Tab-separated table of C-alpha atoms in Angstrom:
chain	number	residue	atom	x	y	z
A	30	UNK	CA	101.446	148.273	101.539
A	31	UNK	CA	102.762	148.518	98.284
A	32	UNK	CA	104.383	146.080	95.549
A	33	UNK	CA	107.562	147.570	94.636
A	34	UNK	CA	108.197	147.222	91.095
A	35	UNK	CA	112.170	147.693	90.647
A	36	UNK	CA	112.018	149.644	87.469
A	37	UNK	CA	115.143	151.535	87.281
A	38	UNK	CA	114.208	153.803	84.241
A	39	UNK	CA	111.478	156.050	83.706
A	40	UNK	CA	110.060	155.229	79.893
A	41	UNK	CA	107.246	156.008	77.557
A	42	UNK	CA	106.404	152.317	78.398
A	43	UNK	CA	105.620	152.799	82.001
A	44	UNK	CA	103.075	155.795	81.029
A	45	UNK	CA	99.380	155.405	79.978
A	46	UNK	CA	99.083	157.978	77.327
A	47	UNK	CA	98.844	158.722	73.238
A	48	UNK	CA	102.834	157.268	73.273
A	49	UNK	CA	101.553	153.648	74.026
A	50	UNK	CA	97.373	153.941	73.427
A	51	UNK	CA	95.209	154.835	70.877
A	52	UNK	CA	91.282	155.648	71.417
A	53	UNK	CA	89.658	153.547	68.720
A	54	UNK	CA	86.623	155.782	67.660
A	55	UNK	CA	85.963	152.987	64.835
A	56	UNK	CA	84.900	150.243	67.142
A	57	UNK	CA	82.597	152.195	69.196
A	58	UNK	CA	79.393	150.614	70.458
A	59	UNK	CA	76.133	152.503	71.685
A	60	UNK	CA	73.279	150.398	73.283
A	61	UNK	CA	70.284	152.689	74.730
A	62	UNK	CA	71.928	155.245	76.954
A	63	UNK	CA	75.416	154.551	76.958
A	64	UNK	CA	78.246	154.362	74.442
A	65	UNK	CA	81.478	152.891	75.388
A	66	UNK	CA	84.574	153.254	73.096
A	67	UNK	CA	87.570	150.947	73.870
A	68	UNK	CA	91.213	151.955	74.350
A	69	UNK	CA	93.813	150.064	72.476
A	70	UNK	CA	97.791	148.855	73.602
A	71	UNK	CA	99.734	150.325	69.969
A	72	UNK	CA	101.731	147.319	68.297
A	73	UNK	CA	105.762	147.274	68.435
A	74	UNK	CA	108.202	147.335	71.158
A	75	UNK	CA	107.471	146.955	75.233
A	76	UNK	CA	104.130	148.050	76.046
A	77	UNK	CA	102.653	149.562	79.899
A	78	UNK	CA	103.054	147.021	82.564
A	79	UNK	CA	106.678	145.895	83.109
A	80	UNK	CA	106.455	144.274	86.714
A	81	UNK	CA	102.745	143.412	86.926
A	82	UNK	CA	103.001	139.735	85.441
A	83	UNK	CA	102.159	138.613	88.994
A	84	UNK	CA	99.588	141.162	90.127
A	85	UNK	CA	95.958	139.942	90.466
A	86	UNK	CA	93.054	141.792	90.861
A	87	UNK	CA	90.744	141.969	94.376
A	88	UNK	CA	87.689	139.764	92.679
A	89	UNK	CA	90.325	136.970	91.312
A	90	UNK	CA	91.736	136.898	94.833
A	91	UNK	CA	89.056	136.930	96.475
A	92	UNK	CA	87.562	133.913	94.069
A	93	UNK	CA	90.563	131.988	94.548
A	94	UNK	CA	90.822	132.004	97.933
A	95	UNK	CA	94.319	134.145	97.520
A	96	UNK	CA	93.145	136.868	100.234
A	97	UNK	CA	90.548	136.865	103.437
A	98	UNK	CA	89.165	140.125	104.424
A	99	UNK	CA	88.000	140.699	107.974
A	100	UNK	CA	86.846	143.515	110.342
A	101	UNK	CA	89.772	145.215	112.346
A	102	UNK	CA	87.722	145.003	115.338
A	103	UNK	CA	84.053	144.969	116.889
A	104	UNK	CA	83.435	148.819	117.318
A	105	UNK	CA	82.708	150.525	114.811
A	106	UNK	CA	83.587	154.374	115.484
A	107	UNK	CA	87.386	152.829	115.522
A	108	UNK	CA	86.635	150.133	113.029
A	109	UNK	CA	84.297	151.109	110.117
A	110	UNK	CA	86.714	153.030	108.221
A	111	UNK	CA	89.497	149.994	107.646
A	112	UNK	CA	89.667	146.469	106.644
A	113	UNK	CA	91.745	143.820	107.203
A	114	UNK	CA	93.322	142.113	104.483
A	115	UNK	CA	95.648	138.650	104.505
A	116	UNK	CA	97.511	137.351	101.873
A	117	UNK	CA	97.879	133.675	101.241
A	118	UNK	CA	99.768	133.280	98.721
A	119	UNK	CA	102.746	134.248	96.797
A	120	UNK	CA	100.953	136.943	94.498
A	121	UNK	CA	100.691	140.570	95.111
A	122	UNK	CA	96.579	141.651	95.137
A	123	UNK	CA	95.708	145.064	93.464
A	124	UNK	CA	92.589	146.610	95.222
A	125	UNK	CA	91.062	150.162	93.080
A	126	UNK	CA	89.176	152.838	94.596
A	127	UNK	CA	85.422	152.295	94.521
A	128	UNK	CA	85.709	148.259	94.494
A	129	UNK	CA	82.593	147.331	96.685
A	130	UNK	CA	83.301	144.099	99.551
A	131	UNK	CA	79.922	143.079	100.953
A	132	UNK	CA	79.351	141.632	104.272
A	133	UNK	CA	81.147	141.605	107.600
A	134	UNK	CA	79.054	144.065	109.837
A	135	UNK	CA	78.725	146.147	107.261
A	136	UNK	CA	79.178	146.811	103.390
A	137	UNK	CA	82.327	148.867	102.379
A	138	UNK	CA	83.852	150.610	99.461
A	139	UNK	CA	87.729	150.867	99.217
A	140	UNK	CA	88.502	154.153	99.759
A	141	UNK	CA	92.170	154.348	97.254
A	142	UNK	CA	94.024	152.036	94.944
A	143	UNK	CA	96.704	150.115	96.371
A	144	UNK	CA	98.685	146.500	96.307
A	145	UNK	CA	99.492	144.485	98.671
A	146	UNK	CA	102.445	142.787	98.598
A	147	UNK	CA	102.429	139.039	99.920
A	148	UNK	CA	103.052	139.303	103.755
A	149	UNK	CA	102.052	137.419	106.878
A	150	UNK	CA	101.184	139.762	108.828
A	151	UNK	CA	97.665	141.767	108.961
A	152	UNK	CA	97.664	144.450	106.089
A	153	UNK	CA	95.112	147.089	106.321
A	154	UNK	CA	92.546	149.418	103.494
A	155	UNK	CA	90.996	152.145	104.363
A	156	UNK	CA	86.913	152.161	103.715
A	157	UNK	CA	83.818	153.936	103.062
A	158	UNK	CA	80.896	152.444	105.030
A	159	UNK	CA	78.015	151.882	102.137
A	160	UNK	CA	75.012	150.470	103.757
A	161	UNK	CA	74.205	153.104	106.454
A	162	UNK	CA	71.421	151.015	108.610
A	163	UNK	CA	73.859	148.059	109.328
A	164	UNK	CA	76.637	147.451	112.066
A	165	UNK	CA	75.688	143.871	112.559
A	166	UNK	CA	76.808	142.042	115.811
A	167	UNK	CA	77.898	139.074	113.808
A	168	UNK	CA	80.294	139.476	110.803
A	169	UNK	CA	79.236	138.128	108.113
A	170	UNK	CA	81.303	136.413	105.165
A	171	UNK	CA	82.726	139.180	102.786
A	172	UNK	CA	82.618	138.777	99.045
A	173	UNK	CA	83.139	140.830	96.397
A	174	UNK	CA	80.383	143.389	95.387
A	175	UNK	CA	82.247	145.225	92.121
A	176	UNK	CA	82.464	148.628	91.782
A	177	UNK	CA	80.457	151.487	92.932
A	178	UNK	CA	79.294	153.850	89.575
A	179	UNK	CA	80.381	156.716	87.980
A	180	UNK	CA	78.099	159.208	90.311
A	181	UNK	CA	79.393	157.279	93.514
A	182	UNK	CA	83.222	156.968	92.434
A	183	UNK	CA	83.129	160.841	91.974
A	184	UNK	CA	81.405	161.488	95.223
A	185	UNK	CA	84.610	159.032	96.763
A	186	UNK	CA	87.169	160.843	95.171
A	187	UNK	CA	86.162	164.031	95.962
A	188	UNK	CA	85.635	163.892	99.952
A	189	UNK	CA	86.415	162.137	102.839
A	190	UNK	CA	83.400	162.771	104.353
A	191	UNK	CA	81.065	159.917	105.436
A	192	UNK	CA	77.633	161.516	105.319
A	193	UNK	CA	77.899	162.924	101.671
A	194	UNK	CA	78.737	159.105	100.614
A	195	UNK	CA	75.218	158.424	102.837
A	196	UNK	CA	73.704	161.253	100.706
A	197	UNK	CA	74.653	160.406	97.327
A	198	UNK	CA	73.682	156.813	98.225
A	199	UNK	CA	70.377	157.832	99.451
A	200	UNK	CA	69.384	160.116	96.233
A	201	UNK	CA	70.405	157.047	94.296
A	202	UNK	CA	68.216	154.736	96.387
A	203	UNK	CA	65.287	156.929	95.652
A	204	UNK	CA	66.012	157.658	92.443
A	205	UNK	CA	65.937	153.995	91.724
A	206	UNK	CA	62.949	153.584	94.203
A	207	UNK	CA	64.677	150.599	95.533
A	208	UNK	CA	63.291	149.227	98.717
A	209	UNK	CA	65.817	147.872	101.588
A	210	UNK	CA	66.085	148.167	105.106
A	211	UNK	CA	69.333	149.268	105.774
A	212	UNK	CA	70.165	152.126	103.031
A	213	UNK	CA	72.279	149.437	101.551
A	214	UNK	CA	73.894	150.741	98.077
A	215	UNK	CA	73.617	147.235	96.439
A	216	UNK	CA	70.142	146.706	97.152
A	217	UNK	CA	69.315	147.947	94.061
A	218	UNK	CA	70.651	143.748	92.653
A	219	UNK	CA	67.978	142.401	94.725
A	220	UNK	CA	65.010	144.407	92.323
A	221	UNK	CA	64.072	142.085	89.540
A	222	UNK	CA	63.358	145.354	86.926
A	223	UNK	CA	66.215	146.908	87.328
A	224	UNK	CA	68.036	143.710	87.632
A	225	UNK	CA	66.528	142.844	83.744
A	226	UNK	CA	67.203	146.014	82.241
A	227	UNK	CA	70.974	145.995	83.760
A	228	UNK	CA	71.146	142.787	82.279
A	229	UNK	CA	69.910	143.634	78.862
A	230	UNK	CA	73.234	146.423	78.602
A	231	UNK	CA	75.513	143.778	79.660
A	232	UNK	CA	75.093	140.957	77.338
A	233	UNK	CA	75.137	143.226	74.741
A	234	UNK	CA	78.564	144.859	75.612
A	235	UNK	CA	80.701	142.033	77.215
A	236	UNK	CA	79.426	140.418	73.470
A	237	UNK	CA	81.120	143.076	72.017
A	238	UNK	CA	84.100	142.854	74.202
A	239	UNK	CA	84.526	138.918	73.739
A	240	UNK	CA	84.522	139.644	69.941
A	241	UNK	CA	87.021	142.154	69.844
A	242	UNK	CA	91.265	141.274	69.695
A	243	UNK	CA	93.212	141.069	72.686
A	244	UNK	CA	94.274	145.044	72.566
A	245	UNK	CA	92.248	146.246	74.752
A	246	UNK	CA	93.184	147.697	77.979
A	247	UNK	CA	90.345	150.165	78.815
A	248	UNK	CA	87.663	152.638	77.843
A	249	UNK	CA	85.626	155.597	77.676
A	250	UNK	CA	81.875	155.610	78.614
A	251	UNK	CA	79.643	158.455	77.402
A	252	UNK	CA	75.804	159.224	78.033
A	253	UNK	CA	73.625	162.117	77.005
A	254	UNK	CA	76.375	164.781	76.310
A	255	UNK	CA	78.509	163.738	78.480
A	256	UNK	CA	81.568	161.887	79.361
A	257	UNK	CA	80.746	160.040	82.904
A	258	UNK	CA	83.952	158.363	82.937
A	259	UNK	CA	87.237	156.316	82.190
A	260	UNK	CA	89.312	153.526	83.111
A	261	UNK	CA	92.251	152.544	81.799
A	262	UNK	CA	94.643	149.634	82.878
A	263	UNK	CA	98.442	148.987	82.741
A	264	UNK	CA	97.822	145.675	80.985
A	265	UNK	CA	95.307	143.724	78.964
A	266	UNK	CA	94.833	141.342	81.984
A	267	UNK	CA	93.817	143.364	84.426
A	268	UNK	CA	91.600	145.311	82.421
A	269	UNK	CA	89.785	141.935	81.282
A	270	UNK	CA	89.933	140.818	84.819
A	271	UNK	CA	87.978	144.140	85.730
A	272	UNK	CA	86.096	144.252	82.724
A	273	UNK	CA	82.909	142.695	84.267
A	274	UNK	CA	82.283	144.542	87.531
A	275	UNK	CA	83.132	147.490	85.432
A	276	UNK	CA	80.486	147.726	82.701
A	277	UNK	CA	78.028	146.803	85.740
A	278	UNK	CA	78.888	150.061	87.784
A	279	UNK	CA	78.880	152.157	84.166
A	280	UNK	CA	75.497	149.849	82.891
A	281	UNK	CA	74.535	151.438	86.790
A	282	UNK	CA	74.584	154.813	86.285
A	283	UNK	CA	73.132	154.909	82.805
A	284	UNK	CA	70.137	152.815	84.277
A	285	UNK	CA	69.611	155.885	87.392
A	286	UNK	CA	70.834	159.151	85.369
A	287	UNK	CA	71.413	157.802	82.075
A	288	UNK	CA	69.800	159.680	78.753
A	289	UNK	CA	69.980	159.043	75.040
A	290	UNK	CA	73.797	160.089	73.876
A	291	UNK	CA	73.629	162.938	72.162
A	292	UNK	CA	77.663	163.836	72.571
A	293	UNK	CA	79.630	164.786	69.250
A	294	UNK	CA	82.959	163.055	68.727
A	295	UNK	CA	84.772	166.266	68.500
A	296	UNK	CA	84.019	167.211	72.178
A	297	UNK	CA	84.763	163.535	73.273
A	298	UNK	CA	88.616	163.562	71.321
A	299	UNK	CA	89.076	167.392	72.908
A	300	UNK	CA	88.179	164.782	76.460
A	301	UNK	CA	90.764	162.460	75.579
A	302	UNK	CA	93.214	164.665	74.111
A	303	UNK	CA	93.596	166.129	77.800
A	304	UNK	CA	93.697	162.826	79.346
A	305	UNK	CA	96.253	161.271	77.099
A	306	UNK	CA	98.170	164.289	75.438
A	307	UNK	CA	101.266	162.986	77.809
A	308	UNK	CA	102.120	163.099	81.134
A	309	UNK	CA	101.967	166.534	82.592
A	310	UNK	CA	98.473	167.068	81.046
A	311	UNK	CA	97.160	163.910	82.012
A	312	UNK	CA	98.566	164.792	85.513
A	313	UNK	CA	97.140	168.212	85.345
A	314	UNK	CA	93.536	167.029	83.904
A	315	UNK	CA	93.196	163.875	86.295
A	316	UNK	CA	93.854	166.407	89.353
A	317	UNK	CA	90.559	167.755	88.600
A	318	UNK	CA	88.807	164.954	86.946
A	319	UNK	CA	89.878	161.363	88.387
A	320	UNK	CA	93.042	160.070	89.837
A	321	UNK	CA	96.203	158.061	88.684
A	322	UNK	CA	97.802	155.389	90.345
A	323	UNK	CA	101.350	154.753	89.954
A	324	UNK	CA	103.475	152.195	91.589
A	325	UNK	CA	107.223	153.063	91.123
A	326	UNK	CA	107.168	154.663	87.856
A	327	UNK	CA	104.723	152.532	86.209
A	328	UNK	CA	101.325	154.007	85.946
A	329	UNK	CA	98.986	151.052	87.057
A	330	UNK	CA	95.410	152.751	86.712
A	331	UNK	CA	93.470	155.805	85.231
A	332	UNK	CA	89.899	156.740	86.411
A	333	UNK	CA	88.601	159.851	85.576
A	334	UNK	CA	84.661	161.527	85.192
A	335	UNK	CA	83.683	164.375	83.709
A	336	UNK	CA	84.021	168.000	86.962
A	337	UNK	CA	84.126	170.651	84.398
A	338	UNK	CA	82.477	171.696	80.965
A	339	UNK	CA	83.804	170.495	77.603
């Protein structure tokens, strides 16, 4: 289920670290509860992302008509956990853990990064059911719902287990106060208050984004004291491509648990000195705090959130 990426050589290049990123402390923006400070390619010589020219990201796909998703079948104790996925196209799709698809008989959340490769046969990801009330007789259309936020990626990378997804969904519903029928995690987009204030965080930081140069290939989000999480992308068009349903699950969790950010710069550079030191500590660190997603030798993603004290 994977694209394989033929590099021959393991390099600094292939690695998402201090040898080819910087954190640019300079440029960071706060608005309300959250501060997000990008992460920068260096200049000179091959950067991250040697065989990814012809990778494109679920929501492009999707958009473009490039993949279909379906249900692998009407029952859902044997279904609900896995989706089926077609290619249509000559591009490989890259799917990351927590994207949201919304429909068929029932909302999902992928549960691990992968790619697909082009094929014409069925491919298959496994899921995380996120609307508990719903396993609808008649599948609906799926489309893409974005990601799921900081508090719900965590929750997904740190079990397996179905209910405590339900859970964490269910303290989020009624943190929010967010009235649906069918425990539905993105019912929260159909309240006009919330909907505003989301909005209000957005504008302000994809601004930002669309003023800044084309170096930019990730970054870390920080409310209160803390760091509530990463991502960082082999190359500048993924990230950008991701950028969007990104700062809406981060713009998410600030709106539910977010508080004025109070965290020094010291702790946050002691944060990313253990993510991007080099590769055995970012190896070590993300085994407690996130996940990394290589394909070959070329790390393709890095999502972490904050498990331990600073």
């Amino acid at each position: 289920m994977t694209l394989l990426l033929g590099c021959s050589l393991v390099s600094a290049s292939a690695q998402l670290t201090y040898e080819t990123l910087y954190v640019d402390y300079d440029s960071a923006w706060t608005f309300k509860n959250l501060k997000i400070i990008p992460i920068r390619r260096k200049g000179g010589g091959p950067g991250p992302g040697a065989g990814l020219a012809d990778v494109v990201p679920l929501n492009q796909a999707l958009s473009q008509g490039l993949v279909s998703v379906s249900e692998r079948g009407t029952t859902s104790f044997e279904n609900v956990h896995w989706l089926r996925i077609n290619t249509h196209s000559d591009k490989s799709v890259y799917i990351a853990g927590g994207e949201i698809v919304a429909g068929g008989r029932q909302d999902r959340m992928v549960v691990r990064d992968t790619i697909l490769r082009p094929s014409a046969k069925d491919q298959y990801v496994p899921v995380m059911c996120v609307e508990e009330g719903r396993w609808s007789d008649k599948e609906k259309k799926f489309g893409y719902g974005g990601y799921g936020n900081a508090h719900l990626r965590k929750t997904l990378d740190s079990t397996p287990n179905q209910v405590l997804i339900w859970r964490e969904i269910d303290k989020q519903l009624q943190s929010g106060a967010f009235k649906n029928n069918t425990q539905a995690y993105l019912s929260r987009n159909l309240d006009k208050k919330y909907v505003s204030g989301s909005d209000d965080y957005f504008r302000y930081f994809l601004d930002k984004f669309k003023r800044s140069d084309s170096t930019i290939v990730g970054f870390v989000a920080i409310s209160g004291d803390k760091v509530i999480g990463s991502d960082i992308f082999a190359t500048r068009d993924l990230f950008y491509h991701q950028l969007e349903p990104l700062l809406h699950s981060y713009i998410d969790d600030v709106m539910l648990f977010g508080k004025p950010v109070s965290m020094k710069d010291a702790l946050i550079r002691r944060y990313m000195d253990k993510l991007l030191k080099d590769e055995p500590s970012q190896t070590e660190f993300c085994r407690k705090n996130g996940k990394i997603f290589r394909e070959g030798t070329q790390v393709v993603h890095v999502n972490t959130f904050l498990k331990e004290s600073m």
